[in-house]
Short mmCIF file of C-alpha atoms in Angstrom, two decimals:
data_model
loop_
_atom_site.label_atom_id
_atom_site.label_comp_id
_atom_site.label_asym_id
_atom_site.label_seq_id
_atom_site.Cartn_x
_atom_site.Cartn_y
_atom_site.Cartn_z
CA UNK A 1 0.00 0.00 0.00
CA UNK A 2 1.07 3.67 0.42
CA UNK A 3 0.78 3.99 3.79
CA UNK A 4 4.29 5.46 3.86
CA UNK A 5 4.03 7.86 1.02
CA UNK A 6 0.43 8.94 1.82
CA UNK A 7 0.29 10.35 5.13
CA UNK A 8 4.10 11.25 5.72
CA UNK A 9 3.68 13.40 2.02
CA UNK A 10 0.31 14.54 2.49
CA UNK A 11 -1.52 13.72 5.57
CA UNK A 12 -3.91 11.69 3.14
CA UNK A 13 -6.02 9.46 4.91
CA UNK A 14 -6.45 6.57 2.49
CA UNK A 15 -8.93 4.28 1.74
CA UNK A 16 -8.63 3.30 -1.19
CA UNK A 17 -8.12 6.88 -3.49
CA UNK A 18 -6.28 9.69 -1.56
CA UNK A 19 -5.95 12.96 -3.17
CA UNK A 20 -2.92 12.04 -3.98
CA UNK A 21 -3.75 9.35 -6.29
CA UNK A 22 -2.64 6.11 -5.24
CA UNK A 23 -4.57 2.96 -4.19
CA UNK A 24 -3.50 2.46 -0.63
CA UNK A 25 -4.50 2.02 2.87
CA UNK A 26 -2.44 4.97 4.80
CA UNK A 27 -4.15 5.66 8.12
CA UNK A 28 -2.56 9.81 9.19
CA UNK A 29 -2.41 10.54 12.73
CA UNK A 30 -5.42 13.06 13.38
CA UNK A 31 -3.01 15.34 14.78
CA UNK A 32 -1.26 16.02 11.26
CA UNK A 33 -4.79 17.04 9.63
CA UNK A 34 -4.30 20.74 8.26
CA UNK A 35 -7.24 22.85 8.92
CA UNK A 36 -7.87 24.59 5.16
CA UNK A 37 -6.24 21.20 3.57
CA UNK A 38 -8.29 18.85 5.42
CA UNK A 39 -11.96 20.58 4.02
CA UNK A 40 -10.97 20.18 0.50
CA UNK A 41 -10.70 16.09 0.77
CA UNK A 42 -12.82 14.48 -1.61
CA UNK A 43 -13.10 11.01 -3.36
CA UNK A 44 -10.43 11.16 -6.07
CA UNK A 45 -9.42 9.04 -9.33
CA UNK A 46 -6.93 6.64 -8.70
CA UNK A 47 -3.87 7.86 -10.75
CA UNK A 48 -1.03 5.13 -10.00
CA UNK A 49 -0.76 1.43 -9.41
CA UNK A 50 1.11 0.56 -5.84
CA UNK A 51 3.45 -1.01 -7.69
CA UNK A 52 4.56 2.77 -8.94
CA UNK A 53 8.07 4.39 -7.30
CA UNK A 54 7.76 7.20 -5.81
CA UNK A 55 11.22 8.58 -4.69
CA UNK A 56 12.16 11.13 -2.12
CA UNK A 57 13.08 14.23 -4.55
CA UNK A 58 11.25 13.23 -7.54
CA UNK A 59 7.98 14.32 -9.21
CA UNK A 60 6.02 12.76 -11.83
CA UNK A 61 4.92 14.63 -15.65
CA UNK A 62 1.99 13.36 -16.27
CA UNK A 63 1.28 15.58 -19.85
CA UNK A 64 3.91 17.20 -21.94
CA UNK A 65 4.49 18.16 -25.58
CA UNK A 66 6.65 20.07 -27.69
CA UNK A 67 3.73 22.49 -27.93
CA UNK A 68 2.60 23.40 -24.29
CA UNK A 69 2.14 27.09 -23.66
CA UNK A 70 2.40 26.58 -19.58
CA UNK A 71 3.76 24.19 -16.97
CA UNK A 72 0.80 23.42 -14.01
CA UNK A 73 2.60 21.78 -11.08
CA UNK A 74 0.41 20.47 -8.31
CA UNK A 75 -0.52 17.91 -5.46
CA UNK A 76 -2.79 15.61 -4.23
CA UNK A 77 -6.91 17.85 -4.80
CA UNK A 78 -5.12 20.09 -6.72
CA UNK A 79 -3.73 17.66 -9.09
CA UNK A 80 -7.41 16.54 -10.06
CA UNK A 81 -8.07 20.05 -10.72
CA UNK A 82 -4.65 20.51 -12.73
CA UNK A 83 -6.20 17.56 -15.09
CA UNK A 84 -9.25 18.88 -15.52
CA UNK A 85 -7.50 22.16 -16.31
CA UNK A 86 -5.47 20.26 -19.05
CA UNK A 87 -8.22 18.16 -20.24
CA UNK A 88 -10.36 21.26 -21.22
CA UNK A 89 -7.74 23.24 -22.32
CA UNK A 90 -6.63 20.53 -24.59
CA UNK A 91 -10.33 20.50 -26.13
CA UNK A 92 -9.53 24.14 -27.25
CA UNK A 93 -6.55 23.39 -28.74
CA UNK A 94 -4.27 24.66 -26.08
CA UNK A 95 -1.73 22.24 -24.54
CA UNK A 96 -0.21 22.36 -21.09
CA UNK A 97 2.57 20.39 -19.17
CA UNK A 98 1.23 18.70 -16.02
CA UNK A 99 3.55 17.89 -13.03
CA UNK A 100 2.53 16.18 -9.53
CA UNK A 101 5.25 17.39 -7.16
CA UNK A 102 4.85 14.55 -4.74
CA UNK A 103 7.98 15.58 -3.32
CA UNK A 104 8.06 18.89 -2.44
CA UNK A 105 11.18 18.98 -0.09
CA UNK A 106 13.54 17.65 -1.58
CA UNK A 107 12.17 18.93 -4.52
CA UNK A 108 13.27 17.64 -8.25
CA UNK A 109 14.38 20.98 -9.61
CA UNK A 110 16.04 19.70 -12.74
CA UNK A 111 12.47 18.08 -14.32
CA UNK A 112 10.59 21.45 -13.33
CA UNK A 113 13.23 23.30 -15.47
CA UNK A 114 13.38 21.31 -18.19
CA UNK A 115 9.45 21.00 -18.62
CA UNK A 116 9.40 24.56 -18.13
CA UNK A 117 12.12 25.72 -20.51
CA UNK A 118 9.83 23.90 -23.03
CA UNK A 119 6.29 25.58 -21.95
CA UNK A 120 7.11 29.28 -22.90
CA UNK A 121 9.30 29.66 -19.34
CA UNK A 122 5.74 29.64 -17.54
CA UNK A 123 4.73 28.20 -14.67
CA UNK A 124 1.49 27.53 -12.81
CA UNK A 125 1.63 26.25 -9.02
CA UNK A 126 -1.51 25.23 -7.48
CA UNK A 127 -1.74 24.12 -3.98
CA UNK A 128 -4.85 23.50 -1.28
CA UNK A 129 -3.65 25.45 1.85
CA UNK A 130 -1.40 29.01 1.92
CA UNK A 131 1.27 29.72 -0.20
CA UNK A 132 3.28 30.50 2.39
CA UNK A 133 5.64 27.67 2.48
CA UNK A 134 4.02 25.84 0.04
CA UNK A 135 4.32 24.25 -3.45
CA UNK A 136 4.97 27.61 -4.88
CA UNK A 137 7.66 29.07 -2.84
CA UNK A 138 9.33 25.85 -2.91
CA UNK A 139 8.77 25.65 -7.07
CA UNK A 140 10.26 29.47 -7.28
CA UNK A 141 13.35 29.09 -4.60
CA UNK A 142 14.36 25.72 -6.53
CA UNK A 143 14.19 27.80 -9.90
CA UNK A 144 14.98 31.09 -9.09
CA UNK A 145 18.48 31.54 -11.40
CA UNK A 146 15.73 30.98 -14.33
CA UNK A 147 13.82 33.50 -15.71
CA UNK A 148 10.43 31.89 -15.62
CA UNK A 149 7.21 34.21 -14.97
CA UNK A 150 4.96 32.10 -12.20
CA UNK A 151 1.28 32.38 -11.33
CA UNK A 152 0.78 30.80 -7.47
CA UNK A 153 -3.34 30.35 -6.70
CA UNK A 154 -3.39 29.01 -3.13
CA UNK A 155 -5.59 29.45 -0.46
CA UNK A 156 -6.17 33.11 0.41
CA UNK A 157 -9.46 33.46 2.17
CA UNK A 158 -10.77 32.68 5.84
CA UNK A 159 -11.37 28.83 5.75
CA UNK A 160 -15.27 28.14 5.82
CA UNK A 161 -17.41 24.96 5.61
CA UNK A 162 -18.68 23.03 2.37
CA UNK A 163 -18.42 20.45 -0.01
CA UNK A 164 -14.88 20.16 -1.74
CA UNK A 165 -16.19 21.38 -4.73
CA UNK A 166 -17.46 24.50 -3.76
CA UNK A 167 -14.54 25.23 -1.42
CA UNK A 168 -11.90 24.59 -4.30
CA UNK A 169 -14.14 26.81 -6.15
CA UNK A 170 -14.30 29.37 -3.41
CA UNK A 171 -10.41 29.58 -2.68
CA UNK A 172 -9.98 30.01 -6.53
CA UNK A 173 -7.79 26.48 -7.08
CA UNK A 174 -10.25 24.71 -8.74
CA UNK A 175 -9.74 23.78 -12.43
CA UNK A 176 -11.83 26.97 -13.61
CA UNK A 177 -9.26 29.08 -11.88
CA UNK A 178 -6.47 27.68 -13.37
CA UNK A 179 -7.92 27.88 -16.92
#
């Protein structure tokens, strides 16, 4: 299973389809349960086989071409979102590079600069809790002797209660905002 990759990464608690993807039975300790993460949980596709490596450092491209206009790197919800963002963009014609940084410290700086060297130097970072510390200031430290332009939608807003859906919506990290 993913019990170690699930909750030590992400505080997922598994049962069969974290937001992270995977197929495993990871059980997190209630106490690592972030308040504006934890509200944006819902039932997810499962992306990977548990038969998949995942290595400390790495990241996974899921979509890339030699004609992608943007480079969306996200995690666990937000990863669902970043497909949905690529799946309708790709119905108009427009192509995008999709990464899931499943390893966020250490992160795999080398892959995010040579997707994004090939997507018009522009990156996207989407993440489910603040940006402070998060996916995006950990994408723009790792990068920062490259002259890529970023875009960072994060949480911003007073958490609140309601379905995933309408809170990803809400927060402005849903697959609408990234479009």
């Amino acid at each position: 299973g993913c019990s170690a990759r699930c909750w030590w990464a992400w505080g997922a608690k598994s049962t069969g389809g974290c937001g992270w993807g995977c197929a495993g039975t990871a059980r997190a300790p209630k106490t690592f349960w972030g308040s504006a993460r934890a509200k944006t949980r819902a039932a997810t596709p499962i992306r990977y086989e548990n038969n998949d490596e995942f290595l400390i450092g790495g990241c996974k491209v899921l979509h890339e071409s030699d004609n992608d206009v943007a480079l969306i790197i996200a995690a666990g919800i937000t990863l669902v979102e970043a497909i949905k963002a690529y799946e309708a963009l790709k119905k108009e014609g427009v192509l995008v590079a999709v990464i899931d940084l499943y390893s966020i410290k250490p992160i795999d700086a080398q892959t995010i600069i040579r997707v994004a060297n090939k997507c018009n130097k522009k990156i996207i970072t989407v993440e489910d809790h603040y940006a402070q510390g998060g996916i995006g200031e950990a994408v723009i430290g790792a990068v920062k002797n490259h002259d890529f332009m970023f875009t960072t939608l994060a949480v911003t807003k007073m958490p609140r209660s309601g379905k995933p859906a309408e809170l990803l919506a809400y927060e402005e990290i849903d697959a609408q905002a990234i479009i």
